[in-house]
């Protein structure tokens, strides 16, 4: 499965729900197995859950596992709650995802995505295209999504 394309499609479907930006980011975390309520921290501490297994990410953010969609969505969910600075510190210090690694670069993209959505610089309607352009390999064709109605 092309998990990056599925992630983008999930984001497109989620954008149709017209949530606030904060709720949109928290809902996106569900694609990484992070619940919206107070137990989100338990999910994050446990590494989330791969709801979108597969590949399809650009080489610069691909760690050769099937968990990059989970990683991105989970990091977005954390950044939505505690902000980019603390999220970055946690990813580097606790997860050891340094900026010179695929996971580190993906974490940075997730933090930037959350910042752009929260600030309104990136509209929810454009968020799926942002993911496709910045994270996905060309030629994605599998768009199954967990947020499908």
Coordinates of C-alpha atoms in Angstrom, one line a residue, residues 1-4 31-32 49-57 61-72 103 106 137:
X1 CA 0.0 0.0 0.0
X2 CA 1.2 3.5 -0.7
X3 CA 0.8 4.9 2.8
X4 CA 1.9 8.4 1.9
X31 CA -4.2 8.2 11.5
X32 CA -1.1 7.5 13.7
X49 CA -0.5 2.5 16.0
X50 CA 0.1 1.9 12.3
X51 CA -3.3 2.5 10.8
X52 CA -1.7 3.2 7.4
X53 CA 1.0 0.6 6.9
X54 CA 3.1 0.9 3.8
X55 CA 5.7 3.0 2.0
X56 CA 5.5 5.7 -0.7
X57 CA 7.5 8.4 1.1
X61 CA 12.0 11.0 4.9
X62 CA 11.8 7.3 4.3
X63 CA 13.4 5.1 7.0
X64 CA 12.7 1.9 5.1
X65 CA 9.9 0.9 7.4
X66 CA 6.1 0.8 7.0
X67 CA 5.5 3.3 9.8
X68 CA 6.2 6.7 8.3
X69 CA 2.5 7.7 8.1
X70 CA 2.1 6.9 11.8
X71 CA 5.3 8.8 12.6
X72 CA 4.1 11.9 10.7
X103 CA 12.8 10.2 10.9
X106 CA 10.0 13.7 8.8
X137 CA 7.1 9.9 -4.0

